[in-house]
CSV table of C-alpha atoms in Angstrom, one decimal:
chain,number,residue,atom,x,y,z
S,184,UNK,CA,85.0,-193.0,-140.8
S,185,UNK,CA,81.0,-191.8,-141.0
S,186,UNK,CA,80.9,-190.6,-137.9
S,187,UNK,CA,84.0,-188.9,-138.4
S,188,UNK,CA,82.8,-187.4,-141.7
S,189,UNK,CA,79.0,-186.1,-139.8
S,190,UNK,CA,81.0,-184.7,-136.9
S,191,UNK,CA,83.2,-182.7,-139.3
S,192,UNK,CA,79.8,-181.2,-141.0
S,193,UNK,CA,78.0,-180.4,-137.8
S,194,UNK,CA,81.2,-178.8,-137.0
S,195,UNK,CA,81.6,-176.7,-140.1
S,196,UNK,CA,77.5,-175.9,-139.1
S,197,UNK,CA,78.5,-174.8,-135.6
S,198,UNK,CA,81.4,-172.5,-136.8
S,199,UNK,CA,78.7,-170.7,-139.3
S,200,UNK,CA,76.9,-169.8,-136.5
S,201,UNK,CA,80.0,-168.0,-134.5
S,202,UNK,CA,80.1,-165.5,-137.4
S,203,UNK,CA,77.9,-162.6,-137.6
S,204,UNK,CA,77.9,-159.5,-139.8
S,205,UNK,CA,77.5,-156.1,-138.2
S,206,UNK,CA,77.7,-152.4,-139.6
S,207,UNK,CA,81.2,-151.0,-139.5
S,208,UNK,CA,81.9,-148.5,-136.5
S,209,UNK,CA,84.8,-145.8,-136.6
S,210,UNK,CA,86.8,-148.0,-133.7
S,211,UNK,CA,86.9,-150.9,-136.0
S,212,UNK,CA,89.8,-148.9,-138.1
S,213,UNK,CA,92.4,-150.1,-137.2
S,214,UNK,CA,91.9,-153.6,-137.3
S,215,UNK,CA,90.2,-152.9,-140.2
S,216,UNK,CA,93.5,-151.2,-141.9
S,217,UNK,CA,95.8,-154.5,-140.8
S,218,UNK,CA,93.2,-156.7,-143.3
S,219,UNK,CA,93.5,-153.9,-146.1
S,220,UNK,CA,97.0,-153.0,-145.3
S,221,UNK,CA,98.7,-156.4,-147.1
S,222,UNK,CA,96.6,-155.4,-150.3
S,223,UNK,CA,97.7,-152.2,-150.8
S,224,UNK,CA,101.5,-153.5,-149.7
S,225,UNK,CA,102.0,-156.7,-151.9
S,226,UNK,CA,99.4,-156.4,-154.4
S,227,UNK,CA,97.7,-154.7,-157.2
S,228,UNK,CA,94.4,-156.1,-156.2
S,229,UNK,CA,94.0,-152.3,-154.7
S,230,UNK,CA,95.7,-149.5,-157.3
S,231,UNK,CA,96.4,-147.7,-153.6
S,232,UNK,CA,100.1,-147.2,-153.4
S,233,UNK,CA,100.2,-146.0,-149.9
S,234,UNK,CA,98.4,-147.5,-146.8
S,235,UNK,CA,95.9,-144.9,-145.5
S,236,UNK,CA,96.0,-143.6,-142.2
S,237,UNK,CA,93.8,-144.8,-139.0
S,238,UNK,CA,92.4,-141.4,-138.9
S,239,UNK,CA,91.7,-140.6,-143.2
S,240,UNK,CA,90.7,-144.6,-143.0
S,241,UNK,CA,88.0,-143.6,-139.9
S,242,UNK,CA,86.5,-140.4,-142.6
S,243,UNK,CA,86.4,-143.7,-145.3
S,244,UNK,CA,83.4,-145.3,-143.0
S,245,UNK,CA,82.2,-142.0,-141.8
S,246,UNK,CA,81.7,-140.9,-145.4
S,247,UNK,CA,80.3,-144.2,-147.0
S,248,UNK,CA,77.5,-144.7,-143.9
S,249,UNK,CA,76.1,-141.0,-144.4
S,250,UNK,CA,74.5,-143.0,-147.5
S,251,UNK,CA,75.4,-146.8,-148.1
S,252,UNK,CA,76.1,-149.7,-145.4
S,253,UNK,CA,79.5,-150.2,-144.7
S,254,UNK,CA,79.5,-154.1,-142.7
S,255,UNK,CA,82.6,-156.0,-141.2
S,256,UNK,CA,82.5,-159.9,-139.9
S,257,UNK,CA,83.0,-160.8,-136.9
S,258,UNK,CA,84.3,-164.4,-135.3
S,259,UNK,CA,84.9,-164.4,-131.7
S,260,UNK,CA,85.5,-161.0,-131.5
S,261,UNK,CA,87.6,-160.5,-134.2
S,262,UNK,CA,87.0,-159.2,-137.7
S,263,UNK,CA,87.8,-160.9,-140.5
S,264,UNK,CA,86.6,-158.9,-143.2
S,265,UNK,CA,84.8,-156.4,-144.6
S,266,UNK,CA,81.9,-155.1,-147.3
S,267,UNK,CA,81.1,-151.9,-148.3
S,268,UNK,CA,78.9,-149.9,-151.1
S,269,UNK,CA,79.7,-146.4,-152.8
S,270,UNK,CA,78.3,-143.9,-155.4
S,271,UNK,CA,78.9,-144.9,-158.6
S,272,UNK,CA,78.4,-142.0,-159.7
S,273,UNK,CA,77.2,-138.2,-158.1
S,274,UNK,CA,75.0,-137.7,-160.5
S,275,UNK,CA,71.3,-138.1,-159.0
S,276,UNK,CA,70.8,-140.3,-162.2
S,277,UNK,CA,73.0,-142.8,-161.1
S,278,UNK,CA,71.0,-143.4,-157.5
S,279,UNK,CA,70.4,-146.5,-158.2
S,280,UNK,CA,73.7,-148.1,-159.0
S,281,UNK,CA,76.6,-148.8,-156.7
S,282,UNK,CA,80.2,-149.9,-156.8
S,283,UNK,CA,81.1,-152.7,-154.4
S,284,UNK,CA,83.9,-153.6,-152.4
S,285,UNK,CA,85.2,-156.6,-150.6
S,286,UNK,CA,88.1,-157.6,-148.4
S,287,UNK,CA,88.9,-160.4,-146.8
S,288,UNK,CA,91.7,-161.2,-144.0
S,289,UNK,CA,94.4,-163.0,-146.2
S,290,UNK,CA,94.7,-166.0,-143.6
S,291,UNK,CA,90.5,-166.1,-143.9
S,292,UNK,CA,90.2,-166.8,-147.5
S,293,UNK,CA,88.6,-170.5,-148.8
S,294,UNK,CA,86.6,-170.2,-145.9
S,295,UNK,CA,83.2,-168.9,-148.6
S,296,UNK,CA,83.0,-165.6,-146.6
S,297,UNK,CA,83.4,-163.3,-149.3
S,298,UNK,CA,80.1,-164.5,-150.5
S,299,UNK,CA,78.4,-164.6,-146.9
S,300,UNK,CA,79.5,-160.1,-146.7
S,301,UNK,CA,78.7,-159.9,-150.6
S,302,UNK,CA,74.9,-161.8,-149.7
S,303,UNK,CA,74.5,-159.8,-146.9
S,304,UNK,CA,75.4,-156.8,-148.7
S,305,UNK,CA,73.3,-157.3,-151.2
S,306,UNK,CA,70.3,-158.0,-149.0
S,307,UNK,CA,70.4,-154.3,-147.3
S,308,UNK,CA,70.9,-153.0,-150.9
S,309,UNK,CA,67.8,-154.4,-151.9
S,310,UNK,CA,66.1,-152.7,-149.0
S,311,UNK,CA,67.8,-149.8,-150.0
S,312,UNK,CA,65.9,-149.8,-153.7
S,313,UNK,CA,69.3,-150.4,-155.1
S,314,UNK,CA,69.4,-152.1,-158.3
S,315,UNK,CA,72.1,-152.0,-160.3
S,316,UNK,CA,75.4,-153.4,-158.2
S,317,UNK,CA,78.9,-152.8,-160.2
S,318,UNK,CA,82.9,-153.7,-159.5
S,319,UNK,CA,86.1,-152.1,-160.5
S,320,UNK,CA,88.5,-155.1,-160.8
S,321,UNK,CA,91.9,-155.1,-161.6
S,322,UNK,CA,93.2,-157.7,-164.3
S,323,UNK,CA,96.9,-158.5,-165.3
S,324,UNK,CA,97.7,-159.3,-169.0
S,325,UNK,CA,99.4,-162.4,-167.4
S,326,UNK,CA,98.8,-163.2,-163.8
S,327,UNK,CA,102.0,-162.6,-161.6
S,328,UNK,CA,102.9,-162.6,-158.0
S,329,UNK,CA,100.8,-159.0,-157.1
S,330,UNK,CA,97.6,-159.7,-159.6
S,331,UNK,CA,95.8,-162.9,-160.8
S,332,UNK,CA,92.2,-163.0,-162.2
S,333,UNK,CA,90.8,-164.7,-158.9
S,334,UNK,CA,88.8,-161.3,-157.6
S,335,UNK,CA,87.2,-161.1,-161.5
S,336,UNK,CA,86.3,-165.3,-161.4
S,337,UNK,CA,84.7,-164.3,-157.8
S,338,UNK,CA,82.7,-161.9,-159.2
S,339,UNK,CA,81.1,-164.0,-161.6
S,340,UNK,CA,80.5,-166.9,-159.6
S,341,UNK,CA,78.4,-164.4,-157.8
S,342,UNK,CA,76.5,-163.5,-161.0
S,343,UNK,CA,78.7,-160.6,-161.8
S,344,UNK,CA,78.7,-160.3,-165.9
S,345,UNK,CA,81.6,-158.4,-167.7
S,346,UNK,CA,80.4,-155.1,-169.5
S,347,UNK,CA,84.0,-153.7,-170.2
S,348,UNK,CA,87.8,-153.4,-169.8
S,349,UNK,CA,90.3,-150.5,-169.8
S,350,UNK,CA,94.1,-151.7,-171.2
S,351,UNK,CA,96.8,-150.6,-169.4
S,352,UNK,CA,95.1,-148.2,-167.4
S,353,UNK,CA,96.8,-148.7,-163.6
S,354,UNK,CA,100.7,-148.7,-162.9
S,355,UNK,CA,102.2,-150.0,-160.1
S,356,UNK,CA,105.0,-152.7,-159.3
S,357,UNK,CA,106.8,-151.2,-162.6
S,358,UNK,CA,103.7,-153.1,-164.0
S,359,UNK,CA,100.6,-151.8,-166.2
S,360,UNK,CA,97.4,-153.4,-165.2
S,361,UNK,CA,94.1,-153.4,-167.2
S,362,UNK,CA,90.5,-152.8,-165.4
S,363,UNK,CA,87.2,-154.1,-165.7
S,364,UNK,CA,84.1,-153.4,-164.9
S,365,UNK,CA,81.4,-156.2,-164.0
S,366,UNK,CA,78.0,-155.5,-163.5
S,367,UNK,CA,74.8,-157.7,-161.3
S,368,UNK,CA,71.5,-156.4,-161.5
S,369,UNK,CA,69.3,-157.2,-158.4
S,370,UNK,CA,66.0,-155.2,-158.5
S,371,UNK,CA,63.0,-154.5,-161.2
S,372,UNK,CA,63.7,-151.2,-163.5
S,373,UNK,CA,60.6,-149.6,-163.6
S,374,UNK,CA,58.8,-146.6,-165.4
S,375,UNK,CA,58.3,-144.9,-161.7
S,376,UNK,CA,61.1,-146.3,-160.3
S,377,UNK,CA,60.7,-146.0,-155.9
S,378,UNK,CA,63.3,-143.6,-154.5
S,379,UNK,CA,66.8,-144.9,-153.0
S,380,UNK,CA,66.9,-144.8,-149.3
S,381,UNK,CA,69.9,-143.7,-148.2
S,382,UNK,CA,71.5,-146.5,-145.4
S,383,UNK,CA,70.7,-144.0,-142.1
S,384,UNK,CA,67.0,-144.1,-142.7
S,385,UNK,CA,66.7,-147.7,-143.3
S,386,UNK,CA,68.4,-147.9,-140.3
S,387,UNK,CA,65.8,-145.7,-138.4
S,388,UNK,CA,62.7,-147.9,-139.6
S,389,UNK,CA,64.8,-151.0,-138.4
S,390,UNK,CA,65.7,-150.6,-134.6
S,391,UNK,CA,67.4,-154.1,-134.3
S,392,UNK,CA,69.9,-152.6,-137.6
S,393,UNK,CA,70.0,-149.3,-136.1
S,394,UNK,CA,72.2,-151.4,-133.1
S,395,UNK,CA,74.3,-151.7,-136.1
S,396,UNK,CA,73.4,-156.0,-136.5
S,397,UNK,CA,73.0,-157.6,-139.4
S,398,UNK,CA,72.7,-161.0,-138.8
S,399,UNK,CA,74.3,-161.5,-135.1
S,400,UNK,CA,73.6,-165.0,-133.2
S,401,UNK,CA,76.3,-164.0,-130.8
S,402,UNK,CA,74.8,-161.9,-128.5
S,403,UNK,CA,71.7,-163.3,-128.2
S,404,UNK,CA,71.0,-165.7,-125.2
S,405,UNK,CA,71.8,-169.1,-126.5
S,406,UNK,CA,68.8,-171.8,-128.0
S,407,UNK,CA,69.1,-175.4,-127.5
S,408,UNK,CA,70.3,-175.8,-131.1
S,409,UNK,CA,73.4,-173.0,-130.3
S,410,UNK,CA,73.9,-174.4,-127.2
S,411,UNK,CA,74.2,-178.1,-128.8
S,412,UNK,CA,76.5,-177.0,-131.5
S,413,UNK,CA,78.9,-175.1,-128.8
S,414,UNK,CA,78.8,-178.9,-127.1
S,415,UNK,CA,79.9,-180.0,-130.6
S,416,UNK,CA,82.4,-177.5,-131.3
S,417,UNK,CA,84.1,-178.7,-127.8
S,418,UNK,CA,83.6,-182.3,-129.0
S,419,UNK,CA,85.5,-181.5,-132.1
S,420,UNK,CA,88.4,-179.9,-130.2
S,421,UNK,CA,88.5,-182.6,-128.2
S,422,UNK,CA,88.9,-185.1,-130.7
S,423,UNK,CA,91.4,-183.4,-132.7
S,424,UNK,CA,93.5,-183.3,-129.7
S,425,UNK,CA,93.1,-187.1,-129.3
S,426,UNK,CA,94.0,-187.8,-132.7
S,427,UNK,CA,97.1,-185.7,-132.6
S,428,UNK,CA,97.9,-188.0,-129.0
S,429,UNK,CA,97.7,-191.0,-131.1
């Protein structure tokens, strides 16, 4: 049984290592649209009512990377979610402060990736002299089958804090929904504060981001410690197969 119990951690180690978070490219649309597609379909996590198109979903990404990092996650080649940062407001006041957004593949969740895109989201912010991060969330008055307050308890276990709610403010499944905005500060306010850099020239003074990685292991050749957890991984397979034999 201890053996069992260290092989299924070293596992769970190796599998971290598959995943890598890259900046978003226009041909990652459509896969992108069949994780966002179910949201706007059977829930009211999104106040969308219709799925976007490949082509207005392509200007999305086009539009947020001319000024904010727009990442996906990546497992084996396919992407299981993705992160992104807007203006939360056009006013040159309001540089400093973004709104985040985060989706995960529905069969991907309880895996902790949301808060592997939201860390590494919030690491290029930083770079970005972003310090004020804020969330639009839609709340039910009761939860139901298209709404529950799961997105808002996510938030704060990520040290979001609540600074209001709108009543009745969305409509859709002949429901009305409430909103709230949540709030994370995560840099210094300061008398001369340092300008924002907008995402395209923090990718120029970064060569290895301007290849569009974040934090890729993939592609890399392979060190002794990758190359032992891919033994590991195949040992794991292995004995889940012989366990389902017996």
């Amino acid at each position: 049984m201890e053996n069992r119990k260290r092989r299924e951690s070293e596992w769970g180690k190796c599998m971290d290592e598959m995943l890598h978070i890259r900046v978003a490219k226009e041909e990652d649309a459509e896969e992108l649209l069949k994780i966002y597609a179910p949201y706007v379909e059977k829930t009211a996590i999104t106040f969308e009512y219709e799925v976007p198109s490949k082509e207005e979903f392509i200007g999305r990404i086009r539009h947020i990377l001319t000024k904010y990092p727009y990442l996906v996650l990546e497992e084996n080649g396919e992407l299981l979610g993705y992160a992104y940062a807007g203006a939360f407001n056009e006013r040159s006041a309001y540089d400093w402060a973004v709104e985040t957004t985060i989706y995960i593949r529905e069969d991907q969740k309880k895996r902790g990736l949301g808060k592997k895109m939201y860390t590494a989201l919030e690491q290029v912010l930083k770079k970005q002299n972003i310090t004020n991060l804020n969330a639009c969330i839609g709340v039910p008055e009761a939860p139901d089958e298209h709404l529950d307050c799961n997105s808002m308890d996510f938030h704060h276990h990520l040290g979001y804090r609540l600074v209001g709610e709108f009543y009745q403010c969305g409509y859709k499944f002949d429901t009305w929904y409430n909103m709230v905005w949540m709030e994370k500060m995560i840099g210094e306010h300061q008398k001369k504060q340092p300008a924002m850099i907008p995402f395209p020239e923090l990718l120029e003074k970064d060569p290895t981001r301007g290849k569009g990685k974040i934090n890729d292991t993939k592609r890399n050749p392979a060190t002794p410690e990758q190359k032992s957890c891919q033994a590991e991984k195949l040992q794991k397979t292995r004995w889940i197969k012989c366990e389902r034999k017996i």
